Amino acid sequence: MIDSTTDLQAVQASLDSEQALLRQKQAIATERVVRLEVRHQALVTRCREAKEETADLALELEQAKFVFMADRGKLDAAIANAISTVEAKPKHESCPTPERFGIWNRNVSEARELQSQAERRYGDSYAYYLAVQWKWEAARERFEALAGEEADLREQLQPVLDPILPQVS
């Protein structure tokens, strides 16, 4: 009888020890899940922010493209005007007066100045477009990286978040 009581006590002690170990493992697992959930929520927030930034920059990029293309049209018009103004040089056969040559020279100077201004505006607007494009591409890459990280973390948490679904390996 003593042996069976001793055996029973040993079995009970072993069970108690295993239950304590299981509780410890469960506490560790719960702590890990809580840390992952907190990290996941932070990633979701960062993803939303990155997505909004990307969308805002996409809109800014479209606007910058519109401006630089309009400036390109103005530059083309200024170039055409300068060319036609230079080509309108009074012909020597028509015996132009010095005044007429003076007017033509002023017109050429003005046309070239307008062309120069149009070139600067176009250069500035194109540089701005390229800068916004670079920022948009960097923001898109950040968003994609964050979205991938969030998907990986969500996949790790899926059994915890939706324990009813069967797990696929």
JSON list of C-alpha atoms in Angstrom, two decimals:
[
{"chain": "A", "resi": 1, "resn": "MET", "atom": "CA", "xyz": [0.00, 0.00, 0.00]},
{"chain": "A", "resi": 2, "resn": "ILE", "atom": "CA", "xyz": [2.85, 2.37, 0.75]},
{"chain": "A", "resi": 3, "resn": "ASP", "atom": "CA", "xyz": [4.31, 1.70, -2.69]},
{"chain": "A", "resi": 4, "resn": "SER", "atom": "CA", "xyz": [1.09, 2.62, -4.46]},
{"chain": "A", "resi": 5, "resn": "THR", "atom": "CA", "xyz": [0.75, 5.78, -2.37]},
{"chain": "A", "resi": 6, "resn": "THR", "atom": "CA", "xyz": [4.35, 6.65, -3.11]},
{"chain": "A", "resi": 7, "resn": "ASP", "atom": "CA", "xyz": [3.79, 5.87, -6.80]},
{"chain": "A", "resi": 8, "resn": "LEU", "atom": "CA", "xyz": [0.63, 7.99, -6.78]},
{"chain": "A", "resi": 9, "resn": "GLN", "atom": "CA", "xyz": [2.48, 10.83, -5.10]},
{"chain": "A", "resi": 10, "resn": "ALA", "atom": "CA", "xyz": [5.28, 10.56, -7.64]},
{"chain": "A", "resi": 11, "resn": "VAL", "atom": "CA", "xyz": [2.79, 10.59, -10.51]},
{"chain": "A", "resi": 12, "resn": "GLN", "atom": "CA", "xyz": [1.00, 13.59, -8.94]},
{"chain": "A", "resi": 13, "resn": "ALA", "atom": "CA", "xyz": [4.31, 15.42, -8.48]},
{"chain": "A", "resi": 14, "resn": "SER", "atom": "CA", "xyz": [5.22, 14.67, -12.07]},
{"chain": "A", "resi": 15, "resn": "LEU", "atom": "CA", "xyz": [1.83, 15.95, -13.25]},
{"chain": "A", "resi": 16, "resn": "ASP", "atom": "CA", "xyz": [2.18, 19.08, -11.11]},
{"chain": "A", "resi": 17, "resn": "SER", "atom": "CA", "xyz": [5.63, 19.64, -12.55]},
{"chain": "A", "resi": 18, "resn": "GLU", "atom": "CA", "xyz": [4.37, 19.21, -16.13]},
{"chain": "A", "resi": 19, "resn": "GLN", "atom": "CA", "xyz": [1.43, 21.58, -15.49]},
{"chain": "A", "resi": 20, "resn": "ALA", "atom": "CA", "xyz": [3.78, 24.19, -14.07]},
{"chain": "A", "resi": 21, "resn": "LEU", "atom": "CA", "xyz": [6.01, 23.81, -17.12]},
{"chain": "A", "resi": 22, "resn": "LEU", "atom": "CA", "xyz": [2.98, 24.11, -19.42]},
{"chain": "A", "resi": 23, "resn": "ARG", "atom": "CA", "xyz": [1.81, 27.27, -17.59]},
{"chain": "A", "resi": 24, "resn": "GLN", "atom": "CA", "xyz": [5.30, 28.73, -17.94]},
{"chain": "A", "resi": 25, "resn": "LYS", "atom": "CA", "xyz": [5.39, 27.91, -21.66]},
{"chain": "A", "resi": 26, "resn": "GLN", "atom": "CA", "xyz": [1.91, 29.36, -22.12]},
{"chain": "A", "resi": 27, "resn": "ALA", "atom": "CA", "xyz": [2.93, 32.56, -20.33]},
{"chain": "A", "resi": 28, "resn": "ILE", "atom": "CA", "xyz": [6.00, 32.87, -22.58]},
{"chain": "A", "resi": 29, "resn": "ALA", "atom": "CA", "xyz": [3.89, 32.20, -25.70]},
{"chain": "A", "resi": 30, "resn": "THR", "atom": "CA", "xyz": [1.26, 34.73, -24.59]},
{"chain": "A", "resi": 31, "resn": "GLU", "atom": "CA", "xyz": [3.94, 37.33, -23.96]},
{"chain": "A", "resi": 32, "resn": "ARG", "atom": "CA", "xyz": [5.41, 36.69, -27.43]},
{"chain": "A", "resi": 33, "resn": "VAL", "atom": "CA", "xyz": [1.99, 36.99, -29.06]},
{"chain": "A", "resi": 34, "resn": "VAL", "atom": "CA", "xyz": [1.30, 40.25, -27.23]},
{"chain": "A", "resi": 35, "resn": "ARG", "atom": "CA", "xyz": [4.65, 41.65, -28.40]},
{"chain": "A", "resi": 36, "resn": "LEU", "atom": "CA", "xyz": [3.91, 40.55, -31.98]},
{"chain": "A", "resi": 37, "resn": "GLU", "atom": "CA", "xyz": [0.42, 42.08, -31.85]},
{"chain": "A", "resi": 38, "resn": "VAL", "atom": "CA", "xyz": [1.81, 45.40, -30.60]},
{"chain": "A", "resi": 39, "resn": "ARG", "atom": "CA", "xyz": [4.46, 45.32, -33.32]},
{"chain": "A", "resi": 40, "resn": "HIS", "atom": "CA", "xyz": [1.81, 44.41, -35.90]},
{"chain": "A", "resi": 41, "resn": "GLN", "atom": "CA", "xyz": [-0.42, 47.32, -34.89]},
{"chain": "A", "resi": 42, "resn": "ALA", "atom": "CA", "xyz": [2.54, 49.70, -35.14]},
{"chain": "A", "resi": 43, "resn": "LEU", "atom": "CA", "xyz": [3.32, 48.34, -38.62]},
{"chain": "A", "resi": 44, "resn": "VAL", "atom": "CA", "xyz": [-0.31, 48.76, -39.71]},
{"chain": "A", "resi": 45, "resn": "THR", "atom": "CA", "xyz": [-0.16, 52.41, -38.62]},
{"chain": "A", "resi": 46, "resn": "ARG", "atom": "CA", "xyz": [3.14, 52.97, -40.43]},
{"chain": "A", "resi": 47, "resn": "CYS", "atom": "CA", "xyz": [1.72, 51.26, -43.56]},
{"chain": "A", "resi": 48, "resn": "ARG", "atom": "CA", "xyz": [-1.31, 53.57, -43.57]},
{"chain": "A", "resi": 49, "resn": "GLU", "atom": "CA", "xyz": [0.95, 56.60, -43.18]},
{"chain": "A", "resi": 50, "resn": "ALA", "atom": "CA", "xyz": [3.26, 55.39, -45.96]},
{"chain": "A", "resi": 51, "resn": "LYS", "atom": "CA", "xyz": [0.29, 54.67, -48.22]},
{"chain": "A", "resi": 52, "resn": "GLU", "atom": "CA", "xyz": [-1.11, 58.17, -47.62]},
{"chain": "A", "resi": 53, "resn": "GLU", "atom": "CA", "xyz": [2.30, 59.73, -48.27]},
{"chain": "A", "resi": 54, "resn": "THR", "atom": "CA", "xyz": [2.60, 57.76, -51.51]},
{"chain": "A", "resi": 55, "resn": "ALA", "atom": "CA", "xyz": [-0.87, 58.85, -52.62]},
{"chain": "A", "resi": 56, "resn": "ASP", "atom": "CA", "xyz": [-0.15, 62.49, -51.76]},
{"chain": "A", "resi": 57, "resn": "LEU", "atom": "CA", "xyz": [3.12, 62.38, -53.68]},
{"chain": "A", "resi": 58, "resn": "ALA", "atom": "CA", "xyz": [1.41, 60.71, -56.65]},
{"chain": "A", "resi": 59, "resn": "LEU", "atom": "CA", "xyz": [-1.00, 63.65, -56.81]},
{"chain": "A", "resi": 60, "resn": "GLU", "atom": "CA", "xyz": [1.85, 66.14, -56.46]},
{"chain": "A", "resi": 61, "resn": "LEU", "atom": "CA", "xyz": [3.73, 64.27, -59.21]},
{"chain": "A", "resi": 62, "resn": "GLU", "atom": "CA", "xyz": [0.77, 64.56, -61.58]},
{"chain": "A", "resi": 63, "resn": "GLN", "atom": "CA", "xyz": [0.52, 68.28, -60.88]},
{"chain": "A", "resi": 64, "resn": "ALA", "atom": "CA", "xyz": [4.26, 68.76, -61.39]},
{"chain": "A", "resi": 65, "resn": "LYS", "atom": "CA", "xyz": [4.05, 66.85, -64.67]},
{"chain": "A", "resi": 66, "resn": "PHE", "atom": "CA", "xyz": [1.21, 69.07, -65.84]},
{"chain": "A", "resi": 67, "resn": "VAL", "atom": "CA", "xyz": [3.22, 72.21, -65.00]},
{"chain": "A", "resi": 68, "resn": "PHE", "atom": "CA", "xyz": [6.45, 71.07, -66.67]},
{"chain": "A", "resi": 69, "resn": "MET", "atom": "CA", "xyz": [4.58, 69.92, -69.79]},
{"chain": "A", "resi": 70, "resn": "ALA", "atom": "CA", "xyz": [2.80, 73.31, -69.97]},
{"chain": "A", "resi": 71, "resn": "ASP", "atom": "CA", "xyz": [6.17, 75.02, -69.53]},
{"chain": "A", "resi": 72, "resn": "ARG", "atom": "CA", "xyz": [7.54, 72.84, -72.33]},
{"chain": "A", "resi": 73, "resn": "GLY", "atom": "CA", "xyz": [4.75, 74.07, -74.58]},
{"chain": "A", "resi": 74, "resn": "LYS", "atom": "CA", "xyz": [5.58, 77.66, -73.66]},
{"chain": "A", "resi": 75, "resn": "LEU", "atom": "CA", "xyz": [9.25, 77.01, -74.36]},
{"chain": "A", "resi": 76, "resn": "ASP", "atom": "CA", "xyz": [8.45, 75.52, -77.77]},
{"chain": "A", "resi": 77, "resn": "ALA", "atom": "CA", "xyz": [6.34, 78.59, -78.56]},
{"chain": "A", "resi": 78, "resn": "ALA", "atom": "CA", "xyz": [9.15, 80.92, -77.41]},
{"chain": "A", "resi": 79, "resn": "ILE", "atom": "CA", "xyz": [11.69, 79.05, -79.55]},
{"chain": "A", "resi": 80, "resn": "ALA", "atom": "CA", "xyz": [9.40, 79.23, -82.58]},
{"chain": "A", "resi": 81, "resn": "ASN", "atom": "CA", "xyz": [8.83, 82.95, -81.96]},
{"chain": "A", "resi": 82, "resn": "ALA", "atom": "CA", "xyz": [12.58, 83.59, -81.66]},
{"chain": "A", "resi": 83, "resn": "ILE", "atom": "CA", "xyz": [13.27, 81.70, -84.89]},
{"chain": "A", "resi": 84, "resn": "SER", "atom": "CA", "xyz": [10.57, 83.53, -86.82]},
{"chain": "A", "resi": 85, "resn": "THR", "atom": "CA", "xyz": [11.72, 86.88, -85.39]},
{"chain": "A", "resi": 86, "resn": "VAL", "atom": "CA", "xyz": [15.30, 86.24, -86.51]},
{"chain": "A", "resi": 87, "resn": "GLU", "atom": "CA", "xyz": [14.05, 85.10, -89.93]},
{"chain": "A", "resi": 88, "resn": "ALA", "atom": "CA", "xyz": [12.04, 88.35, -90.27]},
{"chain": "A", "resi": 89, "resn": "LYS", "atom": "CA", "xyz": [15.27, 90.27, -90.75]},
{"chain": "A", "resi": 90, "resn": "PRO", "atom": "CA", "xyz": [14.73, 93.08, -93.20]},
{"chain": "A", "resi": 91, "resn": "LYS", "atom": "CA", "xyz": [16.09, 92.16, -96.62]},
{"chain": "A", "resi": 92, "resn": "HIS", "atom": "CA", "xyz": [18.78, 94.42, -98.04]},
{"chain": "A", "resi": 93, "resn": "GLU", "atom": "CA", "xyz": [16.93, 94.45, -101.37]},
{"chain": "A", "resi": 94, "resn": "SER", "atom": "CA", "xyz": [14.05, 96.34, -99.74]},
{"chain": "A", "resi": 95, "resn": "CYS", "atom": "CA", "xyz": [16.42, 99.11, -98.69]},
{"chain": "A", "resi": 96, "resn": "PRO", "atom": "CA", "xyz": [15.42, 99.09, -95.01]},
{"chain": "A", "resi": 97, "resn": "THR", "atom": "CA", "xyz": [16.07, 102.14, -92.90]},
{"chain": "A", "resi": 98, "resn": "PRO", "atom": "CA", "xyz": [18.39, 102.07, -89.90]},
{"chain": "A", "resi": 99, "resn": "GLU", "atom": "CA", "xyz": [15.27, 102.46, -87.75]},
{"chain": "A", "resi": 100, "resn": "ARG", "atom": "CA", "xyz": [13.79, 99.31, -89.24]},
{"chain": "A", "resi": 101, "resn": "PHE", "atom": "CA", "xyz": [17.01, 97.39, -88.45]},
{"chain": "A", "resi": 102, "resn": "GLY", "atom": "CA", "xyz": [16.92, 98.82, -84.92]},
{"chain": "A", "resi": 103, "resn": "ILE", "atom": "CA", "xyz": [13.34, 97.63, -84.43]},
{"chain": "A", "resi": 104, "resn": "TRP", "atom": "CA", "xyz": [14.26, 94.21, -85.74]},
{"chain": "A", "resi": 105, "resn": "ASN", "atom": "CA", "xyz": [17.28, 94.01, -83.39]},
{"chain": "A", "resi": 106, "resn": "ARG", "atom": "CA", "xyz": [15.08, 94.96, -80.40]},
{"chain": "A", "resi": 107, "resn": "ASN", "atom": "CA", "xyz": [12.50, 92.37, -81.43]},
{"chain": "A", "resi": 108, "resn": "VAL", "atom": "CA", "xyz": [15.21, 89.69, -81.69]},
{"chain": "A", "resi": 109, "resn": "SER", "atom": "CA", "xyz": [16.60, 90.66, -78.26]},
{"chain": "A", "resi": 110, "resn": "GLU", "atom": "CA", "xyz": [13.12, 90.52, -76.70]},
{"chain": "A", "resi": 111, "resn": "ALA", "atom": "CA", "xyz": [12.32, 87.18, -78.37]},
{"chain": "A", "resi": 112, "resn": "ARG", "atom": "CA", "xyz": [15.61, 85.69, -77.15]},
{"chain": "A", "resi": 113, "resn": "GLU", "atom": "CA", "xyz": [15.01, 87.02, -73.63]},
{"chain": "A", "resi": 114, "resn": "LEU", "atom": "CA", "xyz": [11.52, 85.46, -73.62]},
{"chain": "A", "resi": 115, "resn": "GLN", "atom": "CA", "xyz": [13.05, 82.20, -74.84]},
{"chain": "A", "resi": 116, "resn": "SER", "atom": "CA", "xyz": [15.68, 82.37, -72.10]},
{"chain": "A", "resi": 117, "resn": "GLN", "atom": "CA", "xyz": [13.00, 82.96, -69.44]},
{"chain": "A", "resi": 118, "resn": "ALA", "atom": "CA", "xyz": [10.93, 80.07, -70.83]},
{"chain": "A", "resi": 119, "resn": "GLU", "atom": "CA", "xyz": [14.02, 77.82, -70.73]},
{"chain": "A", "resi": 120, "resn": "ARG", "atom": "CA", "xyz": [14.63, 78.70, -67.05]},
{"chain": "A", "resi": 121, "resn": "ARG", "atom": "CA", "xyz": [10.97, 78.11, -66.12]},
{"chain": "A", "resi": 122, "resn": "TYR", "atom": "CA", "xyz": [10.97, 74.80, -67.97]},
{"chain": "A", "resi": 123, "resn": "GLY", "atom": "CA", "xyz": [14.26, 73.76, -66.35]},
{"chain": "A", "resi": 124, "resn": "ASP", "atom": "CA", "xyz": [12.94, 74.63, -62.90]},
{"chain": "A", "resi": 125, "resn": "SER", "atom": "CA", "xyz": [9.61, 72.88, -63.39]},
{"chain": "A", "resi": 126, "resn": "TYR", "atom": "CA", "xyz": [11.29, 69.80, -64.87]},
{"chain": "A", "resi": 127, "resn": "ALA", "atom": "CA", "xyz": [13.78, 69.64, -61.99]},
{"chain": "A", "resi": 128, "resn": "TYR", "atom": "CA", "xyz": [10.89, 69.92, -59.53]},
{"chain": "A", "resi": 129, "resn": "TYR", "atom": "CA", "xyz": [9.05, 67.13, -61.36]},
{"chain": "A", "resi": 130, "resn": "LEU", "atom": "CA", "xyz": [12.12, 64.88, -61.16]},
{"chain": "A", "resi": 131, "resn": "ALA", "atom": "CA", "xyz": [12.56, 65.64, -57.44]},
{"chain": "A", "resi": 132, "resn": "VAL", "atom": "CA", "xyz": [8.92, 64.76, -56.71]},
{"chain": "A", "resi": 133, "resn": "GLN", "atom": "CA", "xyz": [9.22, 61.64, -58.83]},
{"chain": "A", "resi": 134, "resn": "TRP", "atom": "CA", "xyz": [12.26, 60.56, -56.81]},
{"chain": "A", "resi": 135, "resn": "LYS", "atom": "CA", "xyz": [10.41, 61.21, -53.51]},
{"chain": "A", "resi": 136, "resn": "TRP", "atom": "CA", "xyz": [7.35, 59.30, -54.79]},
{"chain": "A", "resi": 137, "resn": "GLU", "atom": "CA", "xyz": [9.45, 56.29, -55.83]},
{"chain": "A", "resi": 138, "resn": "ALA", "atom": "CA", "xyz": [11.21, 56.25, -52.45]},
{"chain": "A", "resi": 139, "resn": "ALA", "atom": "CA", "xyz": [7.86, 56.52, -50.62]},
{"chain": "A", "resi": 140, "resn": "ARG", "atom": "CA", "xyz": [6.40, 53.72, -52.75]},
{"chain": "A", "resi": 141, "resn": "GLU", "atom": "CA", "xyz": [9.38, 51.47, -51.99]},
{"chain": "A", "resi": 142, "resn": "ARG", "atom": "CA", "xyz": [9.03, 52.23, -48.25]},
{"chain": "A", "resi": 143, "resn": "PHE", "atom": "CA", "xyz": [5.33, 51.41, -48.40]},
{"chain": "A", "resi": 144, "resn": "GLU", "atom": "CA", "xyz": [5.94, 48.15, -50.26]},
{"chain": "A", "resi": 145, "resn": "ALA", "atom": "CA", "xyz": [8.62, 47.12, -47.74]},
{"chain": "A", "resi": 146, "resn": "LEU", "atom": "CA", "xyz": [6.35, 47.95, -44.80]},
{"chain": "A", "resi": 147, "resn": "ALA", "atom": "CA", "xyz": [3.42, 46.16, -46.42]},
{"chain": "A", "resi": 148, "resn": "GLY", "atom": "CA", "xyz": [5.57, 43.06, -46.91]},
{"chain": "A", "resi": 149, "resn": "GLU", "atom": "CA", "xyz": [6.76, 43.18, -43.32]},
{"chain": "A", "resi": 150, "resn": "GLU", "atom": "CA", "xyz": [3.17, 43.63, -42.11]},
{"chain": "A", "resi": 151, "resn": "ALA", "atom": "CA", "xyz": [1.98, 40.67, -44.22]},
{"chain": "A", "resi": 152, "resn": "ASP", "atom": "CA", "xyz": [4.72, 38.45, -42.78]},
{"chain": "A", "resi": 153, "resn": "LEU", "atom": "CA", "xyz": [3.81, 39.44, -39.25]},
{"chain": "A", "resi": 154, "resn": "ARG", "atom": "CA", "xyz": [0.08, 39.00, -39.94]},
{"chain": "A", "resi": 155, "resn": "GLU", "atom": "CA", "xyz": [0.83, 35.52, -41.25]},
{"chain": "A", "resi": 156, "resn": "GLN", "atom": "CA", "xyz": [2.68, 34.70, -38.01]},
{"chain": "A", "resi": 157, "resn": "LEU", "atom": "CA", "xyz": [-0.28, 35.93, -35.99]},
{"chain": "A", "resi": 158, "resn": "GLN", "atom": "CA", "xyz": [-2.98, 34.32, -38.15]},
{"chain": "A", "resi": 159, "resn": "PRO", "atom": "CA", "xyz": [-3.40, 31.18, -35.99]},
{"chain": "A", "resi": 160, "resn": "VAL", "atom": "CA", "xyz": [-3.85, 33.45, -32.96]},
{"chain": "A", "resi": 161, "resn": "LEU", "atom": "CA", "xyz": [-6.12, 35.95, -34.68]},
{"chain": "A", "resi": 162, "resn": "ASP", "atom": "CA", "xyz": [-8.33, 33.32, -36.35]},
{"chain": "A", "resi": 163, "resn": "PRO", "atom": "CA", "xyz": [-7.85, 29.99, -34.52]},
{"chain": "A", "resi": 164, "resn": "ILE", "atom": "CA", "xyz": [-10.97, 28.43, -36.10]},
{"chain": "A", "resi": 165, "resn": "LEU", "atom": "CA", "xyz": [-9.49, 28.24, -39.58]},
{"chain": "A", "resi": 166, "resn": "PRO", "atom": "CA", "xyz": [-7.39, 25.16, -40.27]},
{"chain": "A", "resi": 167, "resn": "GLN", "atom": "CA", "xyz": [-3.73, 25.85, -40.55]},
{"chain": "A", "resi": 168, "resn": "VAL", "atom": "CA", "xyz": [-2.13, 25.27, -43.92]},
{"chain": "A", "resi": 169, "resn": "SER", "atom": "CA", "xyz": [1.53, 24.29, -44.02]}
]
